[in-house]
Short mmCIF file of N, CA and C in Angstrom, two decimals:
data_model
loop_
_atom_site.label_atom_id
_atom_site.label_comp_id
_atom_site.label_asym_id
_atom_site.label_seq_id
_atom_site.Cartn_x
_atom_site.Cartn_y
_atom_site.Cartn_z
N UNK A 7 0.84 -1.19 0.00
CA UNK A 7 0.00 0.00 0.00
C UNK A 7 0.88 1.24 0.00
N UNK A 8 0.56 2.20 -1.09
CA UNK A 8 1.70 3.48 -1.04
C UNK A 8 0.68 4.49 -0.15
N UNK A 9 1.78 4.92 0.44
CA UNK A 9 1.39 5.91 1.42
C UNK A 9 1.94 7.13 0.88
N UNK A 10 0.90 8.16 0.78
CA UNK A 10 1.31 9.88 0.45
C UNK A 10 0.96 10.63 1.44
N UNK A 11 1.65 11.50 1.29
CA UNK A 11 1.41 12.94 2.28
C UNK A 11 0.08 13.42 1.42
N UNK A 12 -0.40 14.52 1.90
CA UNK A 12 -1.04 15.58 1.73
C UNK A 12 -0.75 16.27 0.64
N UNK A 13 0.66 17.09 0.69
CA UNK A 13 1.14 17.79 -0.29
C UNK A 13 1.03 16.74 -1.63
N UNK A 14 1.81 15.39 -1.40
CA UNK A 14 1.70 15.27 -2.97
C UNK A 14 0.17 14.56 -3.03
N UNK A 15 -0.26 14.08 -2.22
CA UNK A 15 -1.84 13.74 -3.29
C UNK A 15 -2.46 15.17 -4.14
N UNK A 16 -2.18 16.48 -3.27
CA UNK A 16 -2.61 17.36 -3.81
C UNK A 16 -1.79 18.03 -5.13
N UNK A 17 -0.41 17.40 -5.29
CA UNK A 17 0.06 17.67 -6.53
C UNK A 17 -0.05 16.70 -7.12
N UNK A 18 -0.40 15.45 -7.39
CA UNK A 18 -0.57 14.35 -8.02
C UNK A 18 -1.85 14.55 -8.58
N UNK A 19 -3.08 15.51 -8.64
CA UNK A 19 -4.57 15.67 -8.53
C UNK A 19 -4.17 16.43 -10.27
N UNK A 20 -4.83 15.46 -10.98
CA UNK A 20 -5.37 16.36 -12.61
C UNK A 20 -5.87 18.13 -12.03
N UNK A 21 -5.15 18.85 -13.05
CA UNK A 21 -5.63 20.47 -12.86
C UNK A 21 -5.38 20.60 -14.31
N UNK A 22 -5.88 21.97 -14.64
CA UNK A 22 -6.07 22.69 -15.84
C UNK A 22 -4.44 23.64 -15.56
N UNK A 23 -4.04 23.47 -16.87
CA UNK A 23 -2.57 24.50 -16.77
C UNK A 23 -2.40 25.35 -18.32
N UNK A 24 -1.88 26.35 -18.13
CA UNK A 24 -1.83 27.12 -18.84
C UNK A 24 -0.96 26.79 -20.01
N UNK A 25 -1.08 26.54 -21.25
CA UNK A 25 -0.31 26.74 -22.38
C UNK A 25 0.28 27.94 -23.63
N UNK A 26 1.36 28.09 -23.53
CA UNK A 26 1.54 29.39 -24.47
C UNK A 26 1.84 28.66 -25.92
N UNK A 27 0.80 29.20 -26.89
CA UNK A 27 1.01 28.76 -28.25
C UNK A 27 1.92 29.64 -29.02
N UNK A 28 1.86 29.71 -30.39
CA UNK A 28 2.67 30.54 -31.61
C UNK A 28 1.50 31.59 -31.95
N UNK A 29 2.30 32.44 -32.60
CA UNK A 29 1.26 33.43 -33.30
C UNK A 29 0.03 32.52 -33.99
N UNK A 30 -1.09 32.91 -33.30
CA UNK A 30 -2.44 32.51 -34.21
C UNK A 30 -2.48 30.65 -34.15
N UNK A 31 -1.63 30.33 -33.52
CA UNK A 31 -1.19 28.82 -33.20
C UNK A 31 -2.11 27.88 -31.89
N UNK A 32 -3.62 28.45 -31.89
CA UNK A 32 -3.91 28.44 -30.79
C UNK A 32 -4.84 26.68 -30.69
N UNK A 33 -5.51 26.92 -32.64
CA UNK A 33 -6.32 26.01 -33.01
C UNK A 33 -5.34 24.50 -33.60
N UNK A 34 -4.01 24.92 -33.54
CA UNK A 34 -3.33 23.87 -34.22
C UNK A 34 -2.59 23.12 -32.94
N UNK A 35 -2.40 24.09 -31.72
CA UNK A 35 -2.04 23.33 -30.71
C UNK A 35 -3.07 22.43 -30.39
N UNK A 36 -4.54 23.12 -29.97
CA UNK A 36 -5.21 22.19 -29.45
C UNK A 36 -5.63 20.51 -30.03
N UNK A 37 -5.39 21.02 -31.56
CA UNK A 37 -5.82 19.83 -32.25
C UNK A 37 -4.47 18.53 -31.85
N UNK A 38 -3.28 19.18 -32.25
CA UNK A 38 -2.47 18.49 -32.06
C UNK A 38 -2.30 17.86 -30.82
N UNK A 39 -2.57 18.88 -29.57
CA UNK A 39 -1.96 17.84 -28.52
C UNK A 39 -3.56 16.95 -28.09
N UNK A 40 -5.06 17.21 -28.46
CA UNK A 40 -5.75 16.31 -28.79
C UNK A 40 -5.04 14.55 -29.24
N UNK A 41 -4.47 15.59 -30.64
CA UNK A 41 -4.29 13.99 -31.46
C UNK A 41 -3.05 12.78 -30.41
N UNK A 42 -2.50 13.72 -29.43
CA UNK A 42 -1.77 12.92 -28.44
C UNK A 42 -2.24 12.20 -27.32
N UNK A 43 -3.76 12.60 -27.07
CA UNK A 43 -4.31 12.13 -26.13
C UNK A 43 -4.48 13.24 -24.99
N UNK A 44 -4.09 14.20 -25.15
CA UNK A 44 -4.18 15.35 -24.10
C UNK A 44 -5.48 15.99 -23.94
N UNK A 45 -6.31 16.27 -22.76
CA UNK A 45 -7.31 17.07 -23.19
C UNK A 45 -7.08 18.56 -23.15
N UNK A 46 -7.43 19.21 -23.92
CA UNK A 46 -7.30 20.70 -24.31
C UNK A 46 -8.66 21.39 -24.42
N UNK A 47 -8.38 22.80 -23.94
CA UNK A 47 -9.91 23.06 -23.93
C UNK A 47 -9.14 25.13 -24.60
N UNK A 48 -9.87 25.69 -25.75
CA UNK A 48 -9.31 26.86 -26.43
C UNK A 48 -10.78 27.75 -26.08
N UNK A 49 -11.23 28.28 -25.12
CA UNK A 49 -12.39 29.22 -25.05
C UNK A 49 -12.04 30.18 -26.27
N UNK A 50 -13.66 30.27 -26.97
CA UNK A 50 -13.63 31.00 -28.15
C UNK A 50 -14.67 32.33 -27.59
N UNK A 51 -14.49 33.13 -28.50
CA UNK A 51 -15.25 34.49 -28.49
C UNK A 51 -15.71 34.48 -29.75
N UNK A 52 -16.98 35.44 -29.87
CA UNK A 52 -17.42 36.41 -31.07
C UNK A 52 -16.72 37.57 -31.05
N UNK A 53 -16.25 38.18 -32.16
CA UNK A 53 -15.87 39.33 -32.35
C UNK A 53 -16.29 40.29 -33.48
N UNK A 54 -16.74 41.52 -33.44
CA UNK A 54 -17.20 41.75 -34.68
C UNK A 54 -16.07 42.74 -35.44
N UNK A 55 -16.23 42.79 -36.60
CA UNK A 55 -14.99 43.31 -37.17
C UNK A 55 -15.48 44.48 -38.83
N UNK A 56 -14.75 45.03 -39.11
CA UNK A 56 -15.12 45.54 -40.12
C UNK A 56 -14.54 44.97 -41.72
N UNK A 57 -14.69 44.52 -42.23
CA UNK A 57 -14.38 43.82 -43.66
C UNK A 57 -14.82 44.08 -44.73
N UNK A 58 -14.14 44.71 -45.93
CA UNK A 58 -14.56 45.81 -46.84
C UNK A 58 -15.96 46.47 -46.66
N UNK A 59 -15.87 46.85 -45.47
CA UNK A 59 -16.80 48.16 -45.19
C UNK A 59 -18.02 47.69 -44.85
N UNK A 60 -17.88 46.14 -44.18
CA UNK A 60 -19.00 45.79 -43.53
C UNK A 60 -18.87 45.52 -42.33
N UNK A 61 -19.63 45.32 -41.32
CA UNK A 61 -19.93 44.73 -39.55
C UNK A 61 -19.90 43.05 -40.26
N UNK A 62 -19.01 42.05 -39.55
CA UNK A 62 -19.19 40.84 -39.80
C UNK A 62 -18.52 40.34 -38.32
N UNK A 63 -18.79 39.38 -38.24
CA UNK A 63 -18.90 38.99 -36.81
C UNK A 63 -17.83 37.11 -37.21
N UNK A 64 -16.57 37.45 -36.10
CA UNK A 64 -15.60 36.29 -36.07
C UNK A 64 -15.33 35.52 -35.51
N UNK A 65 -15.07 34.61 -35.27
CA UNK A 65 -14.80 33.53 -33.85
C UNK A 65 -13.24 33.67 -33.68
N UNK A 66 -12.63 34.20 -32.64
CA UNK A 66 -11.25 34.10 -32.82
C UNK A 66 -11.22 33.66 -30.78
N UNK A 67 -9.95 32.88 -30.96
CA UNK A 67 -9.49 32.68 -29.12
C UNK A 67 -9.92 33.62 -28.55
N UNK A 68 -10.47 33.69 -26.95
CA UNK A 68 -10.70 33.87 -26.17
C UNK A 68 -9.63 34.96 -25.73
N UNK A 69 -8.59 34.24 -25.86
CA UNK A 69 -6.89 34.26 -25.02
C UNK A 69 -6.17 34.37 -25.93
N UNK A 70 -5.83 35.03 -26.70
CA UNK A 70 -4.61 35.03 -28.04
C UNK A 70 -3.51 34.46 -27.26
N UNK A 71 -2.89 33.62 -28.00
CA UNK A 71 -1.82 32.95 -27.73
C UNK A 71 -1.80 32.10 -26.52
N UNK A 72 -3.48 31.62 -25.72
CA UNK A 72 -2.80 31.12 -24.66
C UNK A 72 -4.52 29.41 -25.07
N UNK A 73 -4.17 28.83 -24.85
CA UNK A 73 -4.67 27.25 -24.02
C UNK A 73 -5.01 26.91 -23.13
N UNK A 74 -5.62 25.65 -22.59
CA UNK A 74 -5.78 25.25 -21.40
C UNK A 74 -5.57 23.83 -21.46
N UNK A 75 -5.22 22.93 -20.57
CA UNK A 75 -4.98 21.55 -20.77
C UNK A 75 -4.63 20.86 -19.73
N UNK A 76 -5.42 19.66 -19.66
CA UNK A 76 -6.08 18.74 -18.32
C UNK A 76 -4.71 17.58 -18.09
N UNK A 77 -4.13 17.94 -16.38
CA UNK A 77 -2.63 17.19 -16.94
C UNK A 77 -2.54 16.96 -15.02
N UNK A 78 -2.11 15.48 -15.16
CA UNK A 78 -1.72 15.05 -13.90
C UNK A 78 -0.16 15.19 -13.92
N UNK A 79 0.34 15.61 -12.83
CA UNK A 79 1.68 15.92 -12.32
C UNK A 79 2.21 14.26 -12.33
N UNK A 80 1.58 13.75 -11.76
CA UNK A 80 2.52 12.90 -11.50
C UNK A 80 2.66 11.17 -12.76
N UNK A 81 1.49 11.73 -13.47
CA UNK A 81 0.99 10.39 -14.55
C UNK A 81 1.39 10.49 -15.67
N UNK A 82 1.23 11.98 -15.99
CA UNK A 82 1.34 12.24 -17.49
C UNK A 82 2.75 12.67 -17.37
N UNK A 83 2.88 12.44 -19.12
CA UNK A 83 4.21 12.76 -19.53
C UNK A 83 3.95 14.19 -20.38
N UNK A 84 4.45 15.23 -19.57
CA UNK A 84 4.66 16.45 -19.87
C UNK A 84 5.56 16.65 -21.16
N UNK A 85 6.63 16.14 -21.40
CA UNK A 85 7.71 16.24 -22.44
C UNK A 85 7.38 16.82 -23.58
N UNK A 86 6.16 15.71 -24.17
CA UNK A 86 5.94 16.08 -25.63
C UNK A 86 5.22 17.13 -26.00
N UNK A 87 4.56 17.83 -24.76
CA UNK A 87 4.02 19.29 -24.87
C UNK A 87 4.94 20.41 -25.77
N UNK A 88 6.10 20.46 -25.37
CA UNK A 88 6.45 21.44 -25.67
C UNK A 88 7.08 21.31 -27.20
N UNK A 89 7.08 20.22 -27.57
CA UNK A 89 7.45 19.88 -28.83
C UNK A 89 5.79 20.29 -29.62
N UNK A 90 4.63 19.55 -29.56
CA UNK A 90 3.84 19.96 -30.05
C UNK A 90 3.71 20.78 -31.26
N UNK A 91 3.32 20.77 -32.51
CA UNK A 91 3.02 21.55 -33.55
C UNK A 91 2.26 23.01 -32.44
N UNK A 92 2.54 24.21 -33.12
CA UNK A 92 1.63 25.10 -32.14
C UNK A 92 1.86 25.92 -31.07
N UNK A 93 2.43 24.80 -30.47
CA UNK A 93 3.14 25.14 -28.76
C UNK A 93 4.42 25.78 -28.55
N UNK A 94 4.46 26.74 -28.08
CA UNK A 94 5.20 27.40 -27.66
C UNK A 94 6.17 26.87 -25.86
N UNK A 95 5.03 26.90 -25.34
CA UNK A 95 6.14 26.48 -23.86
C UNK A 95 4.68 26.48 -22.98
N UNK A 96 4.50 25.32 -21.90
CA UNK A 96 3.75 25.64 -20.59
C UNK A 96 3.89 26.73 -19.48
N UNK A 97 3.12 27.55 -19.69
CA UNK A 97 3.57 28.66 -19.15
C UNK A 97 3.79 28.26 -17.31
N UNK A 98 4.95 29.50 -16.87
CA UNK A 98 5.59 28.54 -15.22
C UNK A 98 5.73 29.62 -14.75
N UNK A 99 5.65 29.09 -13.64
CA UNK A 99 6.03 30.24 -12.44
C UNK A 99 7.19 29.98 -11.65
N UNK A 100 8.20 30.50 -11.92
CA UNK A 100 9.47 30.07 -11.61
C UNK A 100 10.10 28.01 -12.05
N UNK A 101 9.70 27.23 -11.14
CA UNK A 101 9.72 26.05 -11.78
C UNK A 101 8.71 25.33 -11.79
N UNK A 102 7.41 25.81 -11.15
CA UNK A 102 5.95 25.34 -11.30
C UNK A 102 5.01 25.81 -12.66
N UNK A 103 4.68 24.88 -12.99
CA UNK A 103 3.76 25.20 -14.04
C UNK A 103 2.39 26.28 -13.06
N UNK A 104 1.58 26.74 -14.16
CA UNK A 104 0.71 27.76 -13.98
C UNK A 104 -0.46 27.34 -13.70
N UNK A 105 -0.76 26.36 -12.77
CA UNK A 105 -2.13 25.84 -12.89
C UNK A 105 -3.44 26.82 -12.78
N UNK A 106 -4.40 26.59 -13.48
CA UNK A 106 -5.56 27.11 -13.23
C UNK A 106 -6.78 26.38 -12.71
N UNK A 107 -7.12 27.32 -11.44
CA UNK A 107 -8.68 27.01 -10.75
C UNK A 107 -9.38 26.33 -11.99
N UNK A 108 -9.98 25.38 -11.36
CA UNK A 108 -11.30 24.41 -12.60
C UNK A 108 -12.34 25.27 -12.21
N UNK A 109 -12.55 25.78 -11.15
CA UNK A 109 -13.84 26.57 -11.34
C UNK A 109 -14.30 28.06 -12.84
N UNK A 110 -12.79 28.51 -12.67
CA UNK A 110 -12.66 29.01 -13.84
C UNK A 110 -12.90 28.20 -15.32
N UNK A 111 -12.59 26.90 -15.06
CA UNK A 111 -12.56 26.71 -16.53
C UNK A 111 -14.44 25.76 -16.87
N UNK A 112 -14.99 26.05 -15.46
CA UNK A 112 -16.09 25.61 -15.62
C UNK A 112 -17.19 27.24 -15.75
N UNK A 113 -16.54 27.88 -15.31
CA UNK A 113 -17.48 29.06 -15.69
C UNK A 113 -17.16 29.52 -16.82
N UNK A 114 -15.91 29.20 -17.73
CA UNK A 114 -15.63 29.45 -19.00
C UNK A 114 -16.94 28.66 -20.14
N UNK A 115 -16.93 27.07 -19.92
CA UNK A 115 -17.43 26.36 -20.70
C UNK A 115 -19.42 27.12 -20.10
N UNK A 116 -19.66 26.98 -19.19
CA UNK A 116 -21.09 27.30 -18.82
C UNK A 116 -21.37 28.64 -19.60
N UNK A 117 -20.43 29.79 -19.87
CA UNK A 117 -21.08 30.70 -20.71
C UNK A 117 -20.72 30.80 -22.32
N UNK A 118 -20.95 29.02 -22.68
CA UNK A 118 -20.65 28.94 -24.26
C UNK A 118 -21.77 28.59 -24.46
N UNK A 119 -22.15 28.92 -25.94
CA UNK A 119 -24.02 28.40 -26.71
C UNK A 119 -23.24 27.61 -27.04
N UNK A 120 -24.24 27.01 -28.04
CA UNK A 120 -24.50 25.61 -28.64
C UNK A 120 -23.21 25.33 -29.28
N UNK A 121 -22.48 26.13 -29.68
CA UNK A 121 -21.28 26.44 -30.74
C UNK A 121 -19.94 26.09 -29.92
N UNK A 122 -20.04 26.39 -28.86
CA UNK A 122 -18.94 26.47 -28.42
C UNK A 122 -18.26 27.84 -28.20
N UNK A 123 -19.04 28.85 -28.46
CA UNK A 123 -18.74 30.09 -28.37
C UNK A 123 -18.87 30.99 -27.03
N UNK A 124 -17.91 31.71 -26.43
CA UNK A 124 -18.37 32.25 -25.19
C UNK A 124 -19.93 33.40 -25.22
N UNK A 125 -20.47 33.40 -24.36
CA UNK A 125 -21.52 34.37 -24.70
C UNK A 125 -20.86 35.46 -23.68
N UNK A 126 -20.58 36.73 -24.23
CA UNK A 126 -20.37 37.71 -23.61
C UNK A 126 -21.17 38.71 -22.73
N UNK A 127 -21.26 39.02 -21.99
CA UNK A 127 -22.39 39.94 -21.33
C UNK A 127 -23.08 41.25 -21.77
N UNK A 128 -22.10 41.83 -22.96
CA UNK A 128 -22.46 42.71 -23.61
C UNK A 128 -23.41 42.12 -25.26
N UNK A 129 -23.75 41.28 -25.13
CA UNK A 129 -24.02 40.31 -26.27
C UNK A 129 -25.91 40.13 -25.80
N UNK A 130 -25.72 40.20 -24.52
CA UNK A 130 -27.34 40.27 -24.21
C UNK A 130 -28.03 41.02 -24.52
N UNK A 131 -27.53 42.49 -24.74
CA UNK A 131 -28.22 43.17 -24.98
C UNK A 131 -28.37 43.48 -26.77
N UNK A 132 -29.26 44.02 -26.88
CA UNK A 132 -29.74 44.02 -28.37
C UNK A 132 -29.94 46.34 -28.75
N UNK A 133 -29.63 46.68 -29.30
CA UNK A 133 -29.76 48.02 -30.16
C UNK A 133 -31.01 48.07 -29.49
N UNK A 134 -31.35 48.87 -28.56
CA UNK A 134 -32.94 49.46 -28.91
C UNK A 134 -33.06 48.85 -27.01
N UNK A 135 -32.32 48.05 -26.46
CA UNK A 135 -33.29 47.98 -25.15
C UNK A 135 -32.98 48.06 -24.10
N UNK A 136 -33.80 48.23 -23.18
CA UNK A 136 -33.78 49.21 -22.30
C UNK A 136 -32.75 49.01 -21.23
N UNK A 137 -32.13 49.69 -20.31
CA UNK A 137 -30.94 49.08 -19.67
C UNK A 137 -31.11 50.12 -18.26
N UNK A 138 -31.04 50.11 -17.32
CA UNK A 138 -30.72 51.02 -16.07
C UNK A 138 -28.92 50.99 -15.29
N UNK A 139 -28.83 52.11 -15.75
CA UNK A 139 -27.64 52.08 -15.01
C UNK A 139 -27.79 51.78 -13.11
N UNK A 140 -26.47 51.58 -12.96
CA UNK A 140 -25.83 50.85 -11.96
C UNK A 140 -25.14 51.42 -10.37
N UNK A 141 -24.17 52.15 -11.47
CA UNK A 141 -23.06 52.70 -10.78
C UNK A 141 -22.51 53.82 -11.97
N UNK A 142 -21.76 54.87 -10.62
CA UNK A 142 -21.25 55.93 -11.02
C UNK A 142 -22.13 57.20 -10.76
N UNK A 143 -21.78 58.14 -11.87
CA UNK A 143 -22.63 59.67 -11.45
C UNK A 143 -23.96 59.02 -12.30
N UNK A 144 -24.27 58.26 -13.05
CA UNK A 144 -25.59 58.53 -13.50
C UNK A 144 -26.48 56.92 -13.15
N UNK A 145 -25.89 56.90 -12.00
CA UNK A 145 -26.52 55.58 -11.24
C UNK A 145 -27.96 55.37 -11.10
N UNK A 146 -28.83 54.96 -11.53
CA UNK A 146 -30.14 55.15 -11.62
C UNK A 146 -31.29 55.74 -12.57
N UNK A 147 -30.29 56.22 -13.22
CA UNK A 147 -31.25 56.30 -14.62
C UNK A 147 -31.68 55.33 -15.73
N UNK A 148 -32.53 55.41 -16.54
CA UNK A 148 -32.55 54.27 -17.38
C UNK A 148 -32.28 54.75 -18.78
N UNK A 149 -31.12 53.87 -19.67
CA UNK A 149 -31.09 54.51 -21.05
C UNK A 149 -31.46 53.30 -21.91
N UNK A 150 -31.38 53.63 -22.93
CA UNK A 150 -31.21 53.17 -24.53
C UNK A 150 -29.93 52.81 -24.79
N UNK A 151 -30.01 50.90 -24.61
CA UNK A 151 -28.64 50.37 -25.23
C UNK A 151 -28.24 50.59 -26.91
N UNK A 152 -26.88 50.77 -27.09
CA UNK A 152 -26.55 51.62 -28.37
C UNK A 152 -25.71 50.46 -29.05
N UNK A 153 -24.62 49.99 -28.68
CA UNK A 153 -23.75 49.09 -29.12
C UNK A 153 -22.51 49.15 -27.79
N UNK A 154 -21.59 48.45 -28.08
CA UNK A 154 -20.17 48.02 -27.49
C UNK A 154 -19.41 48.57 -28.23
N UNK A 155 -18.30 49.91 -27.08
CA UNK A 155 -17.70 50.48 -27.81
C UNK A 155 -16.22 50.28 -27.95
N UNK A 156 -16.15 49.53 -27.11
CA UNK A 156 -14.84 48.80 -26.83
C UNK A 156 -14.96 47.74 -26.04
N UNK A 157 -14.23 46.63 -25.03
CA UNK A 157 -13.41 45.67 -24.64
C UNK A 157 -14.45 45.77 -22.84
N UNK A 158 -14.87 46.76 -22.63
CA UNK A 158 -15.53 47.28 -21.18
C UNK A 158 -16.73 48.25 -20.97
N UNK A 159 -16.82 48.84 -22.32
CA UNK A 159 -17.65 50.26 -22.18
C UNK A 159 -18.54 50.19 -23.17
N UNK A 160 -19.82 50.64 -23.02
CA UNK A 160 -20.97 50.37 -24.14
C UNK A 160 -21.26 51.77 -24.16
N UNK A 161 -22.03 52.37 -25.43
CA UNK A 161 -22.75 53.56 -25.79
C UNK A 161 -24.38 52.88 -25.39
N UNK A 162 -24.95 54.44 -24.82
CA UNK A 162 -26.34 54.38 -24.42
C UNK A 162 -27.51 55.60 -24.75
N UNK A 163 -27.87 55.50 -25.03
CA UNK A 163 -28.73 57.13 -25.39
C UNK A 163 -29.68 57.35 -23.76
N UNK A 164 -29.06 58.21 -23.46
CA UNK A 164 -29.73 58.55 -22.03
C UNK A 164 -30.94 59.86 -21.99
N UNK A 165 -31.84 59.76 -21.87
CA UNK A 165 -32.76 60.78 -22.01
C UNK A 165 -32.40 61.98 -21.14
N UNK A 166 -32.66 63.13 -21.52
CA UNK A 166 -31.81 64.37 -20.64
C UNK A 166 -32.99 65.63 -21.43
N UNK A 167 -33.69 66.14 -20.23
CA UNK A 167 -34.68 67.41 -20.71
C UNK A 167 -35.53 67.65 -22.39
N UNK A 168 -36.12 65.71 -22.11
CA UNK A 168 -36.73 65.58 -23.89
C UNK A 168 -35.75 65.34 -24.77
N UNK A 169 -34.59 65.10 -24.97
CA UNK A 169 -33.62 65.15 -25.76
C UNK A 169 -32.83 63.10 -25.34
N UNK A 170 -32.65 62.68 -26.39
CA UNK A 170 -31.77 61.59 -26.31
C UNK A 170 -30.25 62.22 -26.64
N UNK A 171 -29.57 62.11 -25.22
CA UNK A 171 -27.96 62.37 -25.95
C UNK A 171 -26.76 61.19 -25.71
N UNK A 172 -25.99 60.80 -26.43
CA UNK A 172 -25.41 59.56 -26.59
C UNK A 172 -24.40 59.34 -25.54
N UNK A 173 -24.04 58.81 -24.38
CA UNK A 173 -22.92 59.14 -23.80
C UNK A 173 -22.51 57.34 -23.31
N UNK A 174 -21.31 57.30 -22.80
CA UNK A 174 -20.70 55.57 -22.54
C UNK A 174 -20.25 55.33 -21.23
N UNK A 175 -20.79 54.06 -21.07
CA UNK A 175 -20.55 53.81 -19.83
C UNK A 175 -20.12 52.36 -19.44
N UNK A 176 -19.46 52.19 -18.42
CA UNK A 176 -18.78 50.72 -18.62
C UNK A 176 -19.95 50.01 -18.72
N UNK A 177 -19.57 49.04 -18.99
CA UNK A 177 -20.45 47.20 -19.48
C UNK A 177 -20.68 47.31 -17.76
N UNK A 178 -19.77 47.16 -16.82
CA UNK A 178 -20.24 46.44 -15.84
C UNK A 178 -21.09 47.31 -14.90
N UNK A 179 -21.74 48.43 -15.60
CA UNK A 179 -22.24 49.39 -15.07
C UNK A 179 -24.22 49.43 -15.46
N UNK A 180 -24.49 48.19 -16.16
CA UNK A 180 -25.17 48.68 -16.82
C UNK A 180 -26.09 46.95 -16.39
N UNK A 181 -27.24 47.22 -16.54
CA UNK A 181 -28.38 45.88 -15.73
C UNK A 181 -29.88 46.47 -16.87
N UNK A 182 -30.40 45.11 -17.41
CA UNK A 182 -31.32 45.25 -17.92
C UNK A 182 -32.42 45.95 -17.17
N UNK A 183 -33.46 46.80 -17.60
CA UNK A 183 -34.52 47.58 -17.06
C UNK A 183 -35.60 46.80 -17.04
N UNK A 184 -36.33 46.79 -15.19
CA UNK A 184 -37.29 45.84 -15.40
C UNK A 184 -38.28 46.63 -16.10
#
């Protein structure tokens, strides 16, 4: 009967660890270290983009340049990771790899649709509806969702003395209007 401490059953325990891929190398790692038997998990996003002068909407990583991948310390053979088509290096913290909380990588997969795509929080809302702010100086008013104007901050048309005037306010500032 092998007897362990504490410490190593708890490093011997499968965790999610961070992988650094190649430029744009994100979909060829995962496939590849798949085809090794590794599980890999690449959270995707929507992104919308402009393309000869249209709004078109992209699936690109989550994480540019980074992975995730399901790996026992003490079972698996780490080696061929870094060889990998794709792969760049397991990202470390001094001589420990980078493990990541599973709770994270379960609240990653829980806000994907059917696709596999993350659903973003700014994605709920639709042009035209109604939203009450949150927080800040205009905490309690209710505006008119406009679009996402960047990475944190959405445009809103806020009503002001009969007049709609356009002004932005963070994403995390902003709660649908009952």
């Amino acid at each position: 009967m092998r007897k362990e401490s504490r410490a190593g059953a708890a490093a011997g325990r499968a965790r999610w660890y961070l992988v650094y891929t190649k430029p744009r190398g994100e979909a060829t790692a995962r496939v590849n270290l798949e085809r090794q038997g590794y599980t890999a998990y690449l959270p995707l996003v929507r992104q919308p983009r402009r393309r000869l002068g249209r709004r078109v909407s992209i699936i690109s990583p989550m994480f540019p340049r980074y992975l995730f991948v399901h790996l026992d310390t003490e079972t698996d053979n780490w080696a061929p990771i870094r060889s990998t088509l794709g792969v760049v290096s397991v990202v470390r913290f001094g001589q420990r790899p980078a493990a990541v909380p599973d709770d994270l990588i379960e609240n990653l997969r829980r806000r994907e649709d059917e696709e596999g795509v993350q659903v973003l929080p700014a994605e709920r809302y639709e042009a035209g509806a109604r939203v009450r702010i949150t927080s800040g100086s205009l905490a309690g008013y209710e505006a008119v969702f406009q679009a996402t104007t960047g990475r944190d901050r959405v445009q809103v048309l806020l009503e002001v003395l009969g007049r709609y005037t356009r002004t932005v306010v963070e994403l995390a500032a902003i709660e649908p209007a009952r």
